[in-house]
Tab-separated table of N, CA and C in Angstrom:
chain	number	residue	atom	x	y	z
B	18	GLY	N	-2.488	16.840	-19.497
B	18	GLY	CA	-1.406	15.309	-19.201
B	18	GLY	C	-2.636	14.373	-17.940
B	19	ALA	N	-1.806	14.563	-17.334
B	19	ALA	CA	-2.334	13.187	-16.012
B	19	ALA	C	-2.543	14.016	-14.743
B	20	TYR	N	-2.931	15.272	-14.642
B	20	TYR	CA	-4.200	15.873	-13.300
B	20	TYR	C	-5.238	16.794	-14.213
B	21	ARG	N	-5.564	16.028	-15.352
B	21	ARG	CA	-6.339	16.822	-15.811
B	21	ARG	C	-7.521	16.703	-15.070
B	22	HIS	N	-8.546	15.747	-15.028
B	22	HIS	CA	-8.990	15.227	-14.457
B	22	HIS	C	-9.805	14.938	-12.879
B	23	VAL	N	-8.334	15.524	-12.202
B	23	VAL	CA	-8.254	15.563	-10.660
B	23	VAL	C	-8.495	16.714	-9.377
B	24	PRO	N	-9.260	16.346	-8.320
B	24	PRO	CA	-9.455	17.887	-8.058
B	24	PRO	C	-8.059	19.069	-7.529
B	25	ARG	N	-8.631	20.450	-7.255
B	25	ARG	CA	-7.571	21.240	-7.276
B	25	ARG	C	-6.605	20.959	-6.044
B	26	LYS	N	-6.853	20.458	-5.450
B	26	LYS	CA	-6.258	20.488	-4.203
B	26	LYS	C	-4.986	19.411	-4.587
B	27	THR	N	-4.979	18.389	-4.864
B	27	THR	CA	-4.416	17.279	-5.359
B	27	THR	C	-2.703	18.101	-6.949
B	28	LYS	N	-3.830	18.885	-7.188
B	28	LYS	CA	-2.439	20.107	-7.911
B	28	LYS	C	-1.482	20.511	-7.091
B	29	VAL	N	-2.495	21.251	-6.226
B	29	VAL	CA	-1.657	22.650	-5.159
B	29	VAL	C	-0.368	21.435	-4.779
B	30	HIS	N	-1.321	20.334	-4.193
B	30	HIS	CA	0.235	19.746	-3.026
B	30	HIS	C	0.975	18.846	-4.251
B	31	CYS	N	1.211	18.800	-5.495
B	31	CYS	CA	2.110	18.507	-6.370
B	31	CYS	C	3.104	19.709	-6.867
B	32	ARG	N	2.800	20.778	-6.752
B	32	ARG	CA	3.753	21.910	-6.926
B	32	ARG	C	4.032	22.454	-6.123
B	33	THR	N	5.028	22.681	-6.271
B	33	THR	CA	6.402	23.534	-5.282
B	33	THR	C	6.167	25.121	-5.017
B	34	ASP	N	5.918	25.591	-6.446
B	34	ASP	CA	5.479	26.746	-6.080
B	34	ASP	C	4.166	27.137	-4.960
B	35	GLU	N	3.203	26.879	-5.120
B	35	GLU	CA	2.093	26.936	-4.894
B	35	GLU	C	1.757	25.894	-3.026
B	36	ALA	N	2.618	24.900	-3.431
B	36	ALA	CA	2.029	24.692	-1.727
B	36	ALA	C	3.160	25.104	-0.856
B	37	ASP	N	3.615	25.893	-0.911
B	37	ASP	CA	4.911	26.500	-0.134
B	37	ASP	C	5.846	25.658	0.361
B	38	LEU	N	6.491	24.998	-0.429
B	38	LEU	CA	7.515	24.418	-0.170
B	38	LEU	C	8.721	24.968	-0.102
B	39	ILE	N	8.906	25.866	-1.505
B	39	ILE	CA	9.991	26.850	-1.034
B	39	ILE	C	9.869	28.062	-0.147
B	40	SER	N	8.957	28.563	-0.181
B	40	SER	CA	8.793	29.268	0.809
B	40	SER	C	9.258	29.332	2.406
B	41	SER	N	8.259	27.778	3.106
B	41	SER	CA	8.649	27.290	3.657
B	41	SER	C	9.477	26.760	4.185
B	42	ALA	N	10.772	26.681	3.290
B	42	ALA	CA	12.023	25.783	3.154
B	42	ALA	C	13.019	26.814	4.464
B	43	PRO	N	14.076	26.212	5.586
B	43	PRO	CA	14.618	27.187	6.135
B	43	PRO	C	16.250	27.101	5.193
B	44	TRP	N	16.490	28.394	5.722
B	44	TRP	CA	17.259	29.448	4.659
B	44	TRP	C	18.512	28.021	4.688
B	45	ILE	N	19.095	27.607	6.073
B	45	ILE	CA	19.673	27.129	6.049
B	45	ILE	C	19.496	25.702	6.962
B	46	LYS	N	19.961	24.967	6.864
B	46	LYS	CA	19.488	23.226	7.418
B	46	LYS	C	20.656	23.166	7.986
B	47	ILE	N	21.532	22.315	9.165
B	47	ILE	CA	22.689	21.647	9.279
B	47	ILE	C	22.322	20.296	9.563
B	48	PRO	N	23.005	19.310	8.619
B	48	PRO	CA	22.565	18.205	8.660
B	48	PRO	C	23.539	17.786	10.169
B	49	TYR	N	23.590	16.503	10.606
B	49	TYR	CA	22.957	15.994	12.087
B	49	TYR	C	22.589	14.208	11.806
B	50	PRO	N	24.297	13.366	12.042
B	50	PRO	CA	24.159	11.867	12.024
B	50	PRO	C	22.183	11.468	12.305
B	51	LEU	N	22.149	10.566	11.423
B	51	LEU	CA	20.825	9.544	11.677
B	51	LEU	C	19.381	10.930	12.244
B	52	GLN	N	19.603	11.651	11.614
B	52	GLN	CA	18.267	12.734	11.234
B	52	GLN	C	16.857	12.146	10.903
B	53	TRP	N	17.258	11.124	10.283
B	53	TRP	CA	16.577	10.237	9.786
B	53	TRP	C	15.254	8.910	10.710
B	54	GLY	N	16.619	9.054	11.756
B	54	GLY	CA	15.690	8.075	12.435
B	54	GLY	C	16.886	6.889	12.772
B	55	ALA	N	16.880	5.926	13.176
B	55	ALA	CA	18.311	4.672	13.391
B	55	ALA	C	17.821	4.055	11.473
B	56	PRO	N	18.800	3.983	11.979
B	56	PRO	CA	18.842	2.777	10.510
B	56	PRO	C	18.607	1.140	10.141
B	57	SER	N	17.703	0.567	9.341
B	57	SER	CA	17.191	-0.434	9.544
B	57	SER	C	18.561	-1.086	8.276
B	58	PHE	N	18.549	-2.006	8.656
B	58	PHE	CA	19.222	-3.671	7.857
B	58	PHE	C	18.878	-3.972	6.801
B	59	ASP	N	19.479	-4.599	5.837
B	59	ASP	CA	19.015	-5.309	4.528
B	59	ASP	C	19.700	-5.860	4.325
B	60	ALA	N	20.299	-7.458	4.221
B	60	ALA	CA	21.638	-8.140	3.718
B	60	ALA	C	21.311	-8.384	2.063
B	61	GLY	N	19.887	-7.808	1.257
B	61	GLY	CA	20.236	-7.201	0.341
B	61	GLY	C	21.026	-6.231	0.048
B	62	HIS	N	20.545	-5.243	0.503
B	62	HIS	CA	20.340	-3.448	0.001
B	62	HIS	C	22.320	-3.341	0.725
B	63	ALA	N	22.654	-4.107	2.125
B	63	ALA	CA	23.903	-4.123	1.912
B	63	ALA	C	24.856	-4.764	1.297
B	64	PHE	N	24.343	-5.532	0.341
B	64	PHE	CA	25.526	-5.950	-0.043
B	64	PHE	C	25.430	-4.951	-1.881
B	65	ALA	N	24.906	-4.657	-2.140
B	65	ALA	CA	24.524	-3.312	-2.955
B	65	ALA	C	25.694	-1.878	-2.121
B	66	MET	N	24.809	-1.872	-1.098
B	66	MET	CA	25.478	-0.150	-0.681
B	66	MET	C	27.079	-1.028	-1.018
B	67	MET	N	27.556	-2.065	-0.489
B	67	MET	CA	29.353	-1.970	-0.467
B	67	MET	C	29.782	-2.358	-2.342
B	68	ALA	N	28.849	-2.983	-2.828
B	68	ALA	CA	29.744	-3.395	-4.256
B	68	ALA	C	29.426	-1.753	-4.785
B	69	SER	N	28.567	-0.880	-4.519
B	69	SER	CA	29.007	0.594	-5.015
B	69	SER	C	30.088	1.692	-4.185
B	70	ALA	N	30.504	1.275	-3.380
B	70	ALA	CA	31.213	1.283	-2.418
B	70	ALA	C	32.545	1.228	-2.614
B	71	PHE	N	32.711	0.201	-3.341
B	71	PHE	CA	33.467	-0.962	-4.068
B	71	PHE	C	34.176	0.083	-5.550
B	72	VAL	N	32.662	0.187	-6.238
B	72	VAL	CA	33.390	0.224	-7.884
B	72	VAL	C	33.430	2.259	-7.556
B	73	SER	N	33.374	2.626	-6.378
B	73	SER	CA	33.603	4.386	-6.252
B	73	SER	C	35.605	4.030	-6.097
B	74	LEU	N	35.069	3.194	-5.026
B	74	LEU	CA	37.207	2.780	-4.650
B	74	LEU	C	37.350	2.791	-5.880
B	75	VAL	N	37.770	1.697	-6.593
B	75	VAL	CA	38.739	1.555	-7.967
B	75	VAL	C	38.444	2.923	-8.790
B	76	GLU	N	36.942	3.275	-9.389
B	76	GLU	CA	37.207	4.567	-9.941
B	76	GLU	C	38.565	5.629	-9.626
B	77	SER	N	38.072	5.554	-8.079
B	77	SER	CA	39.622	6.747	-7.617
B	77	SER	C	40.196	6.215	-7.474
B	78	THR	N	40.989	5.156	-7.619
B	78	THR	CA	41.942	4.695	-7.850
B	78	THR	C	42.582	4.941	-9.483
B	79	GLY	N	41.646	4.730	-10.321
B	79	GLY	CA	42.371	5.497	-11.904
B	79	GLY	C	42.189	6.556	-11.525
B	80	ALA	N	40.934	7.500	-11.209
B	80	ALA	CA	41.227	9.052	-10.926
B	80	ALA	C	42.667	9.034	-11.102
B	81	PHE	N	42.914	8.368	-9.525
B	81	PHE	CA	44.068	9.311	-8.575
B	81	PHE	C	45.403	9.120	-10.399
B	82	PHE	N	45.491	7.885	-10.718
B	82	PHE	CA	46.753	7.705	-11.662
B	82	PHE	C	46.266	8.729	-13.266
B	83	ALA	N	44.995	8.854	-13.377
B	83	ALA	CA	44.791	9.739	-14.350
B	83	ALA	C	45.151	11.477	-14.009
B	84	VAL	N	44.835	11.756	-12.986
B	84	VAL	CA	45.529	12.985	-12.288
B	84	VAL	C	47.477	13.208	-12.284
B	85	SER	N	47.904	11.974	-12.083
B	85	SER	CA	49.230	11.941	-12.483
B	85	SER	C	49.751	11.864	-13.570
B	86	ARG	N	49.112	11.592	-14.732
B	86	ARG	CA	49.666	11.504	-16.399
B	86	ARG	C	49.232	12.537	-16.195
B	87	LEU	N	48.128	13.251	-16.374
B	87	LEU	CA	47.878	14.410	-16.873
B	87	LEU	C	49.124	15.592	-16.252
B	88	ALA	N	48.936	15.596	-14.566
B	88	ALA	CA	50.129	17.054	-14.313
B	88	ALA	C	51.249	16.203	-14.921
B	89	SER	N	51.877	15.159	-15.247
B	89	SER	CA	53.383	14.604	-15.832
B	89	SER	C	53.982	14.196	-14.378
B	90	ALA	N	53.394	13.876	-13.689
B	90	ALA	CA	53.868	13.780	-12.867
B	90	ALA	C	53.999	11.894	-12.469
B	91	THR	N	54.984	11.653	-11.973
B	91	THR	CA	54.819	10.586	-11.359
B	91	THR	C	53.872	9.193	-11.180
B	92	PRO	N	53.962	8.290	-11.301
B	92	PRO	CA	52.317	8.108	-10.363
B	92	PRO	C	52.862	7.615	-8.957
B	93	PRO	N	51.208	7.356	-8.665
B	93	PRO	CA	50.914	8.233	-6.658
B	93	PRO	C	51.647	5.980	-6.325
B	94	PRO	N	51.800	6.351	-5.914
B	94	PRO	CA	52.999	5.103	-4.881
B	94	PRO	C	51.900	4.325	-3.966
B	95	PRO	N	52.055	3.066	-3.903
B	95	PRO	CA	50.809	1.982	-3.209
B	95	PRO	C	51.205	3.273	-1.959
B	96	PHE	N	51.838	3.810	-0.921
B	96	PHE	CA	51.429	4.207	0.374
B	96	PHE	C	50.231	5.662	0.680
B	97	VAL	N	50.602	6.042	-0.851
B	97	VAL	CA	49.310	7.095	-1.268
B	97	VAL	C	48.128	7.342	-1.419
B	98	LEU	N	48.615	5.858	-2.692
B	98	LEU	CA	47.123	5.578	-2.587
B	98	LEU	C	45.997	4.856	-1.713
B	99	SER	N	46.938	3.992	-0.726
B	99	SER	CA	46.055	3.903	0.186
B	99	SER	C	46.013	4.861	1.090
B	100	ARG	N	46.618	5.391	0.955
B	100	ARG	CA	46.153	7.091	2.249
B	100	ARG	C	44.210	7.404	2.168
B	101	GLY	N	44.699	7.883	0.133
B	101	GLY	CA	43.783	7.757	-0.045
B	101	GLY	C	42.592	7.081	-0.296
B	102	ILE	N	42.602	6.235	-0.466
B	102	ILE	CA	41.071	4.738	-0.030
B	102	ILE	C	40.921	5.206	1.069
B	103	GLY	N	42.036	4.977	2.044
B	103	GLY	CA	41.643	5.263	3.290
B	103	GLY	C	40.463	6.724	3.337
B	104	TRP	N	41.151	7.886	2.918
B	104	TRP	CA	40.396	8.843	3.332
B	104	TRP	C	39.136	8.559	2.727
B	105	GLN	N	38.680	8.177	1.811
B	105	GLN	CA	37.775	8.384	0.781
B	105	GLN	C	36.796	7.158	2.041
B	106	GLY	N	37.771	6.100	2.231
B	106	GLY	CA	35.977	5.062	3.395
B	106	GLY	C	35.953	5.724	4.751
B	107	VAL	N	36.300	7.295	5.400
B	107	VAL	CA	35.809	7.641	5.944
B	107	VAL	C	34.788	8.478	5.843
B	108	GLY	N	35.531	8.989	4.426
B	108	GLY	CA	33.864	10.044	3.848
B	108	GLY	C	32.997	9.047	3.642
B	109	ILE	N	33.017	8.112	3.239
B	109	ILE	CA	31.352	7.179	2.574
B	109	ILE	C	31.063	6.387	4.088
B	110	LEU	N	32.055	6.535	5.142
B	110	LEU	CA	31.507	6.524	6.591
B	110	LEU	C	30.398	7.756	6.838
B	111	LEU	N	30.669	8.674	6.752
B	111	LEU	CA	30.496	9.837	7.613
B	111	LEU	C	29.346	9.954	6.489
B	112	ASP	N	29.425	10.102	4.210
B	112	ASP	CA	27.707	9.815	4.311
B	112	ASP	C	27.079	9.217	4.562
B	113	GLY	N	27.149	7.954	5.071
B	113	GLY	CA	26.187	6.910	5.204
B	113	GLY	C	25.675	7.486	6.879
B	114	LEU	N	26.184	7.644	6.973
B	114	LEU	CA	25.310	8.498	9.024
B	114	LEU	C	24.846	9.744	8.860
B	115	PHE	N	25.246	10.616	7.451
B	115	PHE	CA	24.076	11.468	7.692
B	115	PHE	C	23.370	11.136	6.398
B	116	GLY	N	23.557	10.725	5.628
B	116	GLY	CA	22.005	10.183	4.792
B	116	GLY	C	22.369	11.076	3.396
B	117	THR	N	23.410	10.880	3.189
B	117	THR	CA	23.288	11.528	2.163
B	117	THR	C	22.610	10.618	1.101
B	118	GLY	N	22.148	11.563	-0.318
B	118	GLY	CA	21.848	10.306	-1.636
B	118	GLY	C	23.611	10.223	-2.406
B	119	THR	N	24.213	11.221	-2.707
B	119	THR	CA	25.377	10.835	-3.381
B	119	THR	C	26.191	10.214	-3.230
B	120	GLY	N	26.779	10.701	-2.237
B	120	GLY	CA	28.089	9.713	-1.503
B	120	GLY	C	29.249	10.552	-1.983
B	121	SER	N	29.874	10.051	-1.460
B	121	SER	CA	31.757	10.674	-1.989
B	121	SER	C	32.608	9.475	-3.158
B	122	THR	N	32.921	10.835	-3.915
B	122	THR	CA	34.126	10.086	-5.373
B	122	THR	C	34.846	10.726	-5.429
B	123	VAL	N	35.593	10.285	-6.024
B	123	VAL	CA	36.295	10.876	-6.956
B	123	VAL	C	36.814	11.506	-8.599
B	124	SER	N	36.359	12.914	-8.950
B	124	SER	CA	36.249	12.820	-10.885
B	124	SER	C	37.385	13.923	-10.502
B	125	VAL	N	37.465	13.566	-12.206
B	125	VAL	CA	38.835	14.326	-12.417
B	125	VAL	C	37.825	14.884	-13.367
């Protein structure tokens, strides 16, 4: 493999079982806002994240209609959709503050 001709110390640092990463990790870690420091802004990254948030909102709107159809219910009225999308926006904002890697979306 790739680590055949490297020192043992390098091999140990690459393995989670021998580097004590799992045993030294806390059982419970409570996240808090901005735990990785102050955010840095780059226009390209900001537009990419806005595009991904927009895609998530469009997907969630489709999921709301799909759930109502699967449940044999009436389609959701506009005020219900706007409320759901608004709360998802709050969730996306909190995801950004806490630094989640996955974000918020709706899945059926």
